[in-house]
Coordinates of N, CA and C in Angstrom, one line a residue:
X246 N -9.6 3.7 5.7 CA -9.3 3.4 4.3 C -10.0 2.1 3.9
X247 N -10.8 2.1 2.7 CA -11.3 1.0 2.8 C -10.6 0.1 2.0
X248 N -10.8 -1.2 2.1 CA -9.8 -2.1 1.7 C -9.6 -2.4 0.1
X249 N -9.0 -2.8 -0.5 CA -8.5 -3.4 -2.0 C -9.5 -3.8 -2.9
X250 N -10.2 -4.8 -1.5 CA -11.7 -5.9 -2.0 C -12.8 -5.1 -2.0
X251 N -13.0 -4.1 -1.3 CA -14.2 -3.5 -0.7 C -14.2 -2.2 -2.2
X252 N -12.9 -1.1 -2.8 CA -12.3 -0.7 -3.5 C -12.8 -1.0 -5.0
X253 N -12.3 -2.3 -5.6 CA -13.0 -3.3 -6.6 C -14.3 -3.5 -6.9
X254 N -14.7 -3.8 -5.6 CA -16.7 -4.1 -6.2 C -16.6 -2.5 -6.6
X255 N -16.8 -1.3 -6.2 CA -16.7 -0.1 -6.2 C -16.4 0.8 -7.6
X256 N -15.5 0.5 -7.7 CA -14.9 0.8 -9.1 C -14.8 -0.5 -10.0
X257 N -15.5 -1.1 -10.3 CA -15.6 -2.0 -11.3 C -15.4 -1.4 -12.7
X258 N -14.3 -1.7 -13.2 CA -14.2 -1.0 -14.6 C -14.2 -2.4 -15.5
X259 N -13.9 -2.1 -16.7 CA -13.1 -3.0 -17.9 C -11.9 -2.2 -18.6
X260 N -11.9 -1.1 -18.0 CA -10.7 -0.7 -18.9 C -9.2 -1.3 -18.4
X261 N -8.6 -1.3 -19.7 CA -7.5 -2.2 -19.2 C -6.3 -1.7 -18.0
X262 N -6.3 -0.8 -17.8 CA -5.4 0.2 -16.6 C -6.1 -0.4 -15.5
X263 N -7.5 -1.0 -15.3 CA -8.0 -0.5 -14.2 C -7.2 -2.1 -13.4
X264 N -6.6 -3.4 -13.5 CA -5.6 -4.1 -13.2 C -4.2 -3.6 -12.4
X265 N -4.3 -2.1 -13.3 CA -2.7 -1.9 -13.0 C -3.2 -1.2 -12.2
X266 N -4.5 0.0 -11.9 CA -4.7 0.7 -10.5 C -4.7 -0.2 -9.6
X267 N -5.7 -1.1 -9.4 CA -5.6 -2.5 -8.1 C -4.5 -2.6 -7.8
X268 N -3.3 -2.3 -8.6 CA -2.1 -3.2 -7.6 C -1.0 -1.5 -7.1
X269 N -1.4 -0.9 -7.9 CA -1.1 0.8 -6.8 C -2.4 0.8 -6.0
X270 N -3.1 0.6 -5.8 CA -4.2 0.7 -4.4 C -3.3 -0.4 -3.9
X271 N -3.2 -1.6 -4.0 CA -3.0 -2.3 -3.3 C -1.4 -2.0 -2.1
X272 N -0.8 -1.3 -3.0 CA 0.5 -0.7 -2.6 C 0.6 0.3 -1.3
X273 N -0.3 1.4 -1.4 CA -1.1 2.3 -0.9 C -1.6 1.5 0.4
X274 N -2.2 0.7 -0.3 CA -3.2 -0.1 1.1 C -1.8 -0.5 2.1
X275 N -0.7 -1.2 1.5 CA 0.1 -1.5 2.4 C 0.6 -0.3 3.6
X276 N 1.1 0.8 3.0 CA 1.7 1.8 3.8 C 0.4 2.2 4.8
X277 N -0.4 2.4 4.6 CA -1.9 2.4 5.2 C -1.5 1.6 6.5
X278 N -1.7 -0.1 6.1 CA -1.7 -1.3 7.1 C -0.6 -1.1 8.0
X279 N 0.3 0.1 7.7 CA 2.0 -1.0 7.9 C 2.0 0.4 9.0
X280 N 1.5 1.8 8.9 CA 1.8 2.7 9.4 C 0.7 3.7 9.5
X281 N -0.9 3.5 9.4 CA -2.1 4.0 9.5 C -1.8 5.4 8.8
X282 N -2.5 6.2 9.6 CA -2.8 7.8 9.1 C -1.7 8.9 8.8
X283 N -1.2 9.0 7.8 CA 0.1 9.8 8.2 C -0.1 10.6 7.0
X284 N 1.1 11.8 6.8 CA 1.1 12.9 5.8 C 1.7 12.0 4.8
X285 N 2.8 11.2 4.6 CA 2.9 10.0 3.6 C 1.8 9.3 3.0
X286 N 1.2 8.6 3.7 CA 0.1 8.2 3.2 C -1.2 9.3 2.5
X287 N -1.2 10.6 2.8 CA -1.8 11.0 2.1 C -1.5 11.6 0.6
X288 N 0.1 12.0 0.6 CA 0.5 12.4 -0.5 C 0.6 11.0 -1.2
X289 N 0.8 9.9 -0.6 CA 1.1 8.7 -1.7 C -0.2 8.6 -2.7
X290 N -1.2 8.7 -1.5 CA -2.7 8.4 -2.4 C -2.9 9.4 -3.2
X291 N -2.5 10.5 -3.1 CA -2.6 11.9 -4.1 C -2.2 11.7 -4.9
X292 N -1.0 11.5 -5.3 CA -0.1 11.3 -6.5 C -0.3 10.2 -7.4
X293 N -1.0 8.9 -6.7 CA -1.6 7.6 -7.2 C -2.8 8.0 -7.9
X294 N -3.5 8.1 -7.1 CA -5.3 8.4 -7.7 C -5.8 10.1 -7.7
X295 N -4.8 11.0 -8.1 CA -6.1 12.3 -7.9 C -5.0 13.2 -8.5
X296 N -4.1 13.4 -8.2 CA -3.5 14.8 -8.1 C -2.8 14.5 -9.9
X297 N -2.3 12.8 -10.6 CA -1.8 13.2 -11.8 C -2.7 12.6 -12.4
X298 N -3.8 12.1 -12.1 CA -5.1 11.8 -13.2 C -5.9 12.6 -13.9
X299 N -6.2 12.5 -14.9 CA -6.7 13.7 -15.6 C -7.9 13.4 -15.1
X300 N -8.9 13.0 -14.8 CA -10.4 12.8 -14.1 C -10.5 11.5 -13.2
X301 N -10.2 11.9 -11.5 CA -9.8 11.2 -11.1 C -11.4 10.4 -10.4
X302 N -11.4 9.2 -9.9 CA -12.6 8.3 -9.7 C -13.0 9.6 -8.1
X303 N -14.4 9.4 -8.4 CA -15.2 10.2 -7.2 C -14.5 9.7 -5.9
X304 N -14.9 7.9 -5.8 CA -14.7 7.3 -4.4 C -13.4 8.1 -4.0
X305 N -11.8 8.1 -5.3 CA -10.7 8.3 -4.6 C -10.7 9.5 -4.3
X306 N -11.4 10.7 -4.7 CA -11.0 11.8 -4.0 C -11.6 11.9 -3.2
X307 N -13.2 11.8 -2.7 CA -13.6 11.6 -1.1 C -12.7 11.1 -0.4
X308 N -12.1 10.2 -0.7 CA -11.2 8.9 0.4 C -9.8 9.6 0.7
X309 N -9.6 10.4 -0.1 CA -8.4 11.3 0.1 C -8.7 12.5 1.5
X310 N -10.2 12.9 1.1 CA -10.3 14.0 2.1 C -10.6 13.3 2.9
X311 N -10.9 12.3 3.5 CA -11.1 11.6 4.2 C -9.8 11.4 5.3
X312 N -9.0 11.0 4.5 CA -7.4 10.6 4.8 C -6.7 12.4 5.7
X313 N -7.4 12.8 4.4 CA -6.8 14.5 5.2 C -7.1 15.1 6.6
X314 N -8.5 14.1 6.5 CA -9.5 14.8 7.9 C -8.7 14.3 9.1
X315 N -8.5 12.6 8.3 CA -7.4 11.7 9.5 C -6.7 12.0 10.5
X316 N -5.7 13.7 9.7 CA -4.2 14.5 10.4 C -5.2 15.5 10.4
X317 N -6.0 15.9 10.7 CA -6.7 17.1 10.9 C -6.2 18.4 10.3
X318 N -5.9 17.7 8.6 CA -5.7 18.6 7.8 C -7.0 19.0 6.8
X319 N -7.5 19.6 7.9 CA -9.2 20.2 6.7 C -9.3 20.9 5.6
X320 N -8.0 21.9 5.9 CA -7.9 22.4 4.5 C -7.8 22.3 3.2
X321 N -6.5 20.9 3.3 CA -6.6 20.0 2.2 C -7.8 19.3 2.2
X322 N -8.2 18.6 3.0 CA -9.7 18.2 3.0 C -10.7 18.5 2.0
X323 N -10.8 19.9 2.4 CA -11.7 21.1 1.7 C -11.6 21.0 0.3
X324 N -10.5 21.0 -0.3 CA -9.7 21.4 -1.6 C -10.0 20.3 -2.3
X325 N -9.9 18.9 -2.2 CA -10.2 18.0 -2.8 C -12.1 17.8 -3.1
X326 N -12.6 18.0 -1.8 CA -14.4 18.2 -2.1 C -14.2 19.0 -2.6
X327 N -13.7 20.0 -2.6 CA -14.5 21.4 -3.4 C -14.4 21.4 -4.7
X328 N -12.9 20.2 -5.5 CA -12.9 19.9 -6.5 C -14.1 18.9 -6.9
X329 N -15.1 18.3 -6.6 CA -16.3 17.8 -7.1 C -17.5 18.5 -7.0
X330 N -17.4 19.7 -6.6 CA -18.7 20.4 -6.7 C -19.6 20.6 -8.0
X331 N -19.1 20.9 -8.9 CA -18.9 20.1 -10.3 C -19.6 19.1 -11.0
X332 N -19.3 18.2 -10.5 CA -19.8 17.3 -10.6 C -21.1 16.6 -10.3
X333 N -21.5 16.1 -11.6 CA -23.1 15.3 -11.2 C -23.0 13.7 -10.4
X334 N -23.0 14.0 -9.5 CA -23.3 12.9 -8.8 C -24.5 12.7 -7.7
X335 N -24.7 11.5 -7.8 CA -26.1 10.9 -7.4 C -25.6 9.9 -6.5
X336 N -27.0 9.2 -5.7 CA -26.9 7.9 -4.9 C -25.9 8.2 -3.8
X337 N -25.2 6.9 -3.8 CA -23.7 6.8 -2.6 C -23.2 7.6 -2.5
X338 N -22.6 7.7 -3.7 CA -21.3 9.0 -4.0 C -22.0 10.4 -3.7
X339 N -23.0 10.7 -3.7 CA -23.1 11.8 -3.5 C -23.2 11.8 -2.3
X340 N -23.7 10.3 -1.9 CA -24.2 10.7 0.6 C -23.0 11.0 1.0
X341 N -22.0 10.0 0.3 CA -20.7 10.5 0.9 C -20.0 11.6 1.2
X342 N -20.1 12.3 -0.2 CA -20.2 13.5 -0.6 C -20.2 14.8 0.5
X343 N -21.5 14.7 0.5 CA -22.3 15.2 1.2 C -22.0 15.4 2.9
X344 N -22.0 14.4 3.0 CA -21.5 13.7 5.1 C -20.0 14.7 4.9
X345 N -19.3 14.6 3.9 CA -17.9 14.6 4.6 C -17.7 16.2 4.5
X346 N -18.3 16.4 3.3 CA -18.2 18.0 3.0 C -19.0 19.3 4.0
X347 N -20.1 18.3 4.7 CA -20.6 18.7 6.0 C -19.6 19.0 7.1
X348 N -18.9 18.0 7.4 CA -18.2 17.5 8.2 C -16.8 18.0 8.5
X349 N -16.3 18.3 6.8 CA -15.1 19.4 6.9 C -15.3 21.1 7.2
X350 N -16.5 21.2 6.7 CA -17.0 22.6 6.6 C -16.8 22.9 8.4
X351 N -17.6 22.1 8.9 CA -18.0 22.1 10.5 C -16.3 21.8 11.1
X352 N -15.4 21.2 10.6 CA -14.2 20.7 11.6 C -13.1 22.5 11.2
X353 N -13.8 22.8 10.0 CA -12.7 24.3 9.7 C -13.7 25.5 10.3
X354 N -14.4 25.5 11.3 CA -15.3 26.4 11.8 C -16.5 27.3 10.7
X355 N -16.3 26.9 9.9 CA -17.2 27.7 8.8 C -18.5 26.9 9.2
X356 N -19.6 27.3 10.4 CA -21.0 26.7 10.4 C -21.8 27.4 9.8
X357 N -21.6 28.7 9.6 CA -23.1 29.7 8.2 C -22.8 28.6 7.2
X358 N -21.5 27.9 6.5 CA -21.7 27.8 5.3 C -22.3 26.3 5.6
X359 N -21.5 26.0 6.7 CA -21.8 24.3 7.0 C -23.4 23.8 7.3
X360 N -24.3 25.1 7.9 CA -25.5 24.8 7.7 C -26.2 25.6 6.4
X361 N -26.2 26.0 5.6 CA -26.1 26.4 4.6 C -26.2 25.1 3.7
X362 N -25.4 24.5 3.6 CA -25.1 23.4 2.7 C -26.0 21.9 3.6
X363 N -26.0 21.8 4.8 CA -26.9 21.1 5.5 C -28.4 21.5 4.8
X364 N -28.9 22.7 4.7 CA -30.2 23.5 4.7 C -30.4 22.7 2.7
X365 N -29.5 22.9 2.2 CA -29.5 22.7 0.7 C -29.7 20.8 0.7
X366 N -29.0 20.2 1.4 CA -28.7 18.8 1.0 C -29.6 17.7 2.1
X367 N -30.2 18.1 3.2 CA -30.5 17.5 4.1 C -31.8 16.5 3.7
X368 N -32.4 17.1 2.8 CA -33.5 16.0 2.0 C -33.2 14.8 1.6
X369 N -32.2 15.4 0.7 CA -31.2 14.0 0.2 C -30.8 13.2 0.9
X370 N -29.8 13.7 1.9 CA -29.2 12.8 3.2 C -29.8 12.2 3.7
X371 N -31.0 12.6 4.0 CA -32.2 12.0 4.6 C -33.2 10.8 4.1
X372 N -33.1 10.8 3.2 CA -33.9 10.0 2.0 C -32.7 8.6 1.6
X373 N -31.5 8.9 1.2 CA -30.7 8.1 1.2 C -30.2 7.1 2.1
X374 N -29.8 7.6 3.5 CA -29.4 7.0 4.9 C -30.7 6.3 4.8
X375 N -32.0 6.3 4.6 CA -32.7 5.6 5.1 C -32.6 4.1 3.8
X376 N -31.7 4.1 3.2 CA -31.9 3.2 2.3 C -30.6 2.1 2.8
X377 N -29.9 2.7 3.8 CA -28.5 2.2 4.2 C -28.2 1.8 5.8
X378 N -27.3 0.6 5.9 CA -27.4 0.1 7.2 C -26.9 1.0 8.4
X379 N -27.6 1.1 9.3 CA -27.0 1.7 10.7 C -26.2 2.3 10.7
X380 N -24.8 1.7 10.6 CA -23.4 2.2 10.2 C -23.1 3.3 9.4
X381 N -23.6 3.1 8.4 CA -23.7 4.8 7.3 C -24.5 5.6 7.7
X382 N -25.5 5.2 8.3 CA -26.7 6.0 8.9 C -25.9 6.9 10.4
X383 N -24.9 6.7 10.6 CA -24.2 6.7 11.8 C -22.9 8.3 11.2
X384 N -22.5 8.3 10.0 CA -21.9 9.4 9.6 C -22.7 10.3 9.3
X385 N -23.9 10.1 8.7 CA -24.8 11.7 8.9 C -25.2 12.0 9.7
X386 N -25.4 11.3 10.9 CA -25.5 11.8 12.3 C -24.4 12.8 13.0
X387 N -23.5 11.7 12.9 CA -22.1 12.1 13.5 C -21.8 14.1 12.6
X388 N -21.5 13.5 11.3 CA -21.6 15.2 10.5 C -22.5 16.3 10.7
X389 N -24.0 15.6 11.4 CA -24.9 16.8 11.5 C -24.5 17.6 13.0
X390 N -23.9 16.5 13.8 CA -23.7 16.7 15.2 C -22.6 17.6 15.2
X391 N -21.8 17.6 14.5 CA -20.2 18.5 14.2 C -21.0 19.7 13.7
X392 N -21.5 20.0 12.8 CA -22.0 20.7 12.1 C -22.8 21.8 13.6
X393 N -23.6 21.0 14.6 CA -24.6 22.3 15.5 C -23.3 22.5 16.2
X394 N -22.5 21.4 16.3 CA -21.4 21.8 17.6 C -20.3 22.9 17.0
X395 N -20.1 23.4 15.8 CA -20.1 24.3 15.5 C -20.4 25.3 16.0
X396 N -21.4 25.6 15.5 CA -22.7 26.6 15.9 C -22.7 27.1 17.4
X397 N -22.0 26.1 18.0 CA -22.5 26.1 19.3 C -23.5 25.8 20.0
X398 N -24.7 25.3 19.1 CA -25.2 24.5 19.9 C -25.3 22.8 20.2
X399 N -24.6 22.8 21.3 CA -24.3 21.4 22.3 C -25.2 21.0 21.9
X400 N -26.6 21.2 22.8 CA -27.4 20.3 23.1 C -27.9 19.3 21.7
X401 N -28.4 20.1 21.3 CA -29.1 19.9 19.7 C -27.9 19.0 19.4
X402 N -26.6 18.9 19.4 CA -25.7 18.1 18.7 C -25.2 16.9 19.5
X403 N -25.6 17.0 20.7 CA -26.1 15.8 21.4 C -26.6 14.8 21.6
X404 N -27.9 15.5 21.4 CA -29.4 14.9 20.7 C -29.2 14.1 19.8
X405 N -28.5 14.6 18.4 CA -28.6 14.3 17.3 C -27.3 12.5 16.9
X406 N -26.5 12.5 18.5 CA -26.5 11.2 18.6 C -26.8 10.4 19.4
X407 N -28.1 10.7 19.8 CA -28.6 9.5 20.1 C -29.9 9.5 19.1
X408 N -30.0 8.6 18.1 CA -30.6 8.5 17.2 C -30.9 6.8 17.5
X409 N -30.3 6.3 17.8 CA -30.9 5.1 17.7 C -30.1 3.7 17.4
X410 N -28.7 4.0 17.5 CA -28.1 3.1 16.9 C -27.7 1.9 18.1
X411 N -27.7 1.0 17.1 CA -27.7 -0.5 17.9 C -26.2 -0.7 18.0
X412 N -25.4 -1.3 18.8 CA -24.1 -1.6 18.7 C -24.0 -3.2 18.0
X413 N -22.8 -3.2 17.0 CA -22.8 -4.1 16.2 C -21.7 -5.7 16.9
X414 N -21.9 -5.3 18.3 CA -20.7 -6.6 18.6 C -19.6 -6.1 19.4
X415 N -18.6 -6.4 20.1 CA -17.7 -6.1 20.9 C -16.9 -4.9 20.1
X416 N -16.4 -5.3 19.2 CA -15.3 -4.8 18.5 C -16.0 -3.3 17.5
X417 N -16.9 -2.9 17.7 CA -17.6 -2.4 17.3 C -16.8 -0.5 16.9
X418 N -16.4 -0.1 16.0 CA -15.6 0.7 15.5 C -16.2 1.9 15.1
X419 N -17.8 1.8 15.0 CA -18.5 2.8 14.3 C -19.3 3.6 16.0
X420 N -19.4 2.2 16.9 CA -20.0 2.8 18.1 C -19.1 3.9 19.1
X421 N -17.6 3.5 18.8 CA -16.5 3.9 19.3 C -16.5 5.1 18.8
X422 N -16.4 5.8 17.3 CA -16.9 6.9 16.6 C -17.9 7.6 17.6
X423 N -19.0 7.0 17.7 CA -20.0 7.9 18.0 C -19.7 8.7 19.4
X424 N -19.3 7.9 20.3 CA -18.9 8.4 21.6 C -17.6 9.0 21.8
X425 N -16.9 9.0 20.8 CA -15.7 9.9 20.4 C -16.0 11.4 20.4
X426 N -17.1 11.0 19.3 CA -17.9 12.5 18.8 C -18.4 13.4 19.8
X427 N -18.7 12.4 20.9 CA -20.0 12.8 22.0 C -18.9 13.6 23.0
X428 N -17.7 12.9 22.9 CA -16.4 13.4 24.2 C -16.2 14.6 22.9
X429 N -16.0 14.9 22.0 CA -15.7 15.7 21.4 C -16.5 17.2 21.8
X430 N -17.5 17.2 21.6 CA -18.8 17.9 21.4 C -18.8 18.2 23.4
X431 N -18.5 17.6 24.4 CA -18.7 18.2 25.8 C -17.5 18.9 25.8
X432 N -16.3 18.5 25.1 CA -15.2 19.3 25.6 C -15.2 20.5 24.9
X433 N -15.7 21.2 23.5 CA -15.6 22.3 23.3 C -17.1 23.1 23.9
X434 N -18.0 22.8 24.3 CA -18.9 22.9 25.4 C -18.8 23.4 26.7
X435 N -17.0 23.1 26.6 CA -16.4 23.1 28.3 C -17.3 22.8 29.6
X436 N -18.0 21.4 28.7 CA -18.5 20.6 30.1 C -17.9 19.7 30.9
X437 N -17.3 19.9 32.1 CA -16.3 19.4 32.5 C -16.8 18.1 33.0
X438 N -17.9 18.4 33.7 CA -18.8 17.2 34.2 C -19.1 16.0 32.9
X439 N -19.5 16.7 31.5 CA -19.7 15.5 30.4 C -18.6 15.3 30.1
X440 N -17.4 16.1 29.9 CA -15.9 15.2 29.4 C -15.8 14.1 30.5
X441 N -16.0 14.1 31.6 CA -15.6 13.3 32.4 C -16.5 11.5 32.0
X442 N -18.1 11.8 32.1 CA -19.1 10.7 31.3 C -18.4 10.1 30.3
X443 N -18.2 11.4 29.5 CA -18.1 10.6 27.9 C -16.3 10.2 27.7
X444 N -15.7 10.1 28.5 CA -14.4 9.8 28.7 C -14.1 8.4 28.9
X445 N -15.0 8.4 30.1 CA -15.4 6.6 30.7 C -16.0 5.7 30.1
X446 N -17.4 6.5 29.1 CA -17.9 5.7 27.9 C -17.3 5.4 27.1
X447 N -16.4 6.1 26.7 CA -15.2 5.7 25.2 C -14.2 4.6 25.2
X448 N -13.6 5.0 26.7 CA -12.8 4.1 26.9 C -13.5 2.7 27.2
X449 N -14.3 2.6 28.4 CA -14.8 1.4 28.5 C -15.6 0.5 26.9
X450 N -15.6 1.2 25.8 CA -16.0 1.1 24.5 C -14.6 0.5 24.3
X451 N -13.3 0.8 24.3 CA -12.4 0.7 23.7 C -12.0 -0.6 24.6
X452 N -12.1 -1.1 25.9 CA -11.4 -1.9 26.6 C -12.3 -2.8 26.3
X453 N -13.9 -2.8 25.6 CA -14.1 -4.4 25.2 C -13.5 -5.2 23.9
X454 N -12.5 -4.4 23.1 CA -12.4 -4.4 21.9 C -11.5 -5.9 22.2
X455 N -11.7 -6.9 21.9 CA -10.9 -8.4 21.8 C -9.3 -8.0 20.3
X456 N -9.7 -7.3 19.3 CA -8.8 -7.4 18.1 C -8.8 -6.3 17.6
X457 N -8.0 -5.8 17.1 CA -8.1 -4.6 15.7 C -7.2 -5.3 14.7
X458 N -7.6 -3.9 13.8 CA -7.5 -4.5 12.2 C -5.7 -4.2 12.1
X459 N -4.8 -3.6 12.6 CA -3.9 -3.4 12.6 C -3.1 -3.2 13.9
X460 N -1.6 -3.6 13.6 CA -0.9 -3.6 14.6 C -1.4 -2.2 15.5
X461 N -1.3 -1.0 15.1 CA -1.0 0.5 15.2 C -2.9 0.6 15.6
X462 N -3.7 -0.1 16.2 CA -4.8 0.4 16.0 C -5.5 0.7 17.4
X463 N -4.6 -0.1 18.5 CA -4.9 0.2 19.8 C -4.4 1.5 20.1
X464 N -3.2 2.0 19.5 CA -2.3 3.3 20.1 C -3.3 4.6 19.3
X465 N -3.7 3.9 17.8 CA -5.0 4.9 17.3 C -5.7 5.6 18.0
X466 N -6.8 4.6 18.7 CA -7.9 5.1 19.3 C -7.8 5.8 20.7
X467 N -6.9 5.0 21.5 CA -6.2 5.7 22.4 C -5.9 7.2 22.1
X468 N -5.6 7.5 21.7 CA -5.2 9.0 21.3 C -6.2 9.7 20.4
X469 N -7.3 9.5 19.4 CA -8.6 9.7 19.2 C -9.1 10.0 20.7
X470 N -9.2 9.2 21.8 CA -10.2 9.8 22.5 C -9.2 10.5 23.6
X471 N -8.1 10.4 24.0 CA -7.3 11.7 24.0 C -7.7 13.2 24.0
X472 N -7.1 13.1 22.4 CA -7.3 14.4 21.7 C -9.2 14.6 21.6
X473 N -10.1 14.0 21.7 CA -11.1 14.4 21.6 C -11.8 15.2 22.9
X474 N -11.1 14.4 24.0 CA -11.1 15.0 25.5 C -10.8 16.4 25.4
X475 N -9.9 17.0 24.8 CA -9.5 18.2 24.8 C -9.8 18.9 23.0
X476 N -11.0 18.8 22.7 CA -11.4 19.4 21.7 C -11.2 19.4 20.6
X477 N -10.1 17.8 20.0 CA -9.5 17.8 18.5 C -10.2 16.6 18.4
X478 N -10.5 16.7 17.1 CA -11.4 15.4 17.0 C -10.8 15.1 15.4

């Protein structure tokens, strides 16, 4: 969930409500910090930013399915993208778009439609990520890689992370992602020999971490690569 500060540059308004949303995000953000990914936290953000706004901000409803994907509730996921299809959006908002709506299609098994919509958008993705740091460049990977592992094809979605990314430092959150994905992708594979690789890589990823961002964020990942050992990602 991205933060209050990060939130604000983002939605820069002047309308005069947009004071009083900051301090319901900020509220939100707390239950977030205080107790990470949960079905509370998703309905809280619903009800705040999407579900009683008559035209709710782009960023908040990606961030919602985002939140949904969190409890590996794709369906809901689904239902909030599907409500921007609609919609003209361009640049960011649309890569985001794009990545996540990939990304849910591929986590609810639908890969005809999930490369289907890859086949339609992948220019864009492509053209955009190259305008953005590593890190973002790092979710359209990860999405295209869900997307073949779908499909069933492993390899190709293997491939498709190692692309090239640099690790950003110890504590490194997006690298930990990636090798999540990779333990994800051998276990529905039923490669018993790569669950085993990419088990050691995650963790050993995880035991350089010096800090996290929250109390609840070592028992997080812990259980991310868990559940990703055995096919839930």
């Amino acid at each position: 969930m991205i933060s209050p500060v990060e939130r604000k540059k983002i939605t820069r308004s002047i309308r005069p409500s947009h004071n009083a949303e900051m301090k319901k995000y900020e509220a939100v953000y707390l239950t977030y910090a205080n107790t990470g990914y949960t079905k509370d936290l998703c309905d809280q953000y619903a009800a705040a930013f999407v579900d009683d706004v008559k035209k709710p901000n782009t960023v908040d409803v990606i961030q919602l399915a985002m939140l949904y994907e969190k409890i590996f509730d794709y369906k809901m996921a689904a239902f909030y993208l599907d409500s921007l299809e609609e919609r003209k959006l361009g640049g960011l908002e649309k890569y985001h778009y794009c990545v996540e709506a990939l990304k849910t299609k591929s986590l609810l098994g639908k890969w005809r439609d999930a490369e289907d919509f890859r086949t339609e958008n992948i220019d864009f993705m492509q053209k955009q990520s190259e305008k953005l740091s590593s890190q973002r460049q790092a979710d359209l990977y990860m999405a295209l890689a869900l997307t073949d592992c779908a499909a069933q094809n492993y390899d190709q979605a293997l491939k498709l992370l190692k692309f090239g990314y640099k690790p950003q430092g110890k504590n490194d959150k997006k690298l930990l992602e990636i090798f999540i994905t990779a333990l994800y992708i051998f276990a529905k594979a039923n490669d018993e020999e790569g669950v085993e690789g990419a088990l050691k890589n995650a963790n050993s990823c995880l035991e350089m971490f010096s800090k996290f961002d929250f109390s609840w964020g070592k028992d997080y990942w812990e259980k991310r690569i868990a559940d990703a050992s055995q096919g839930i990602i």
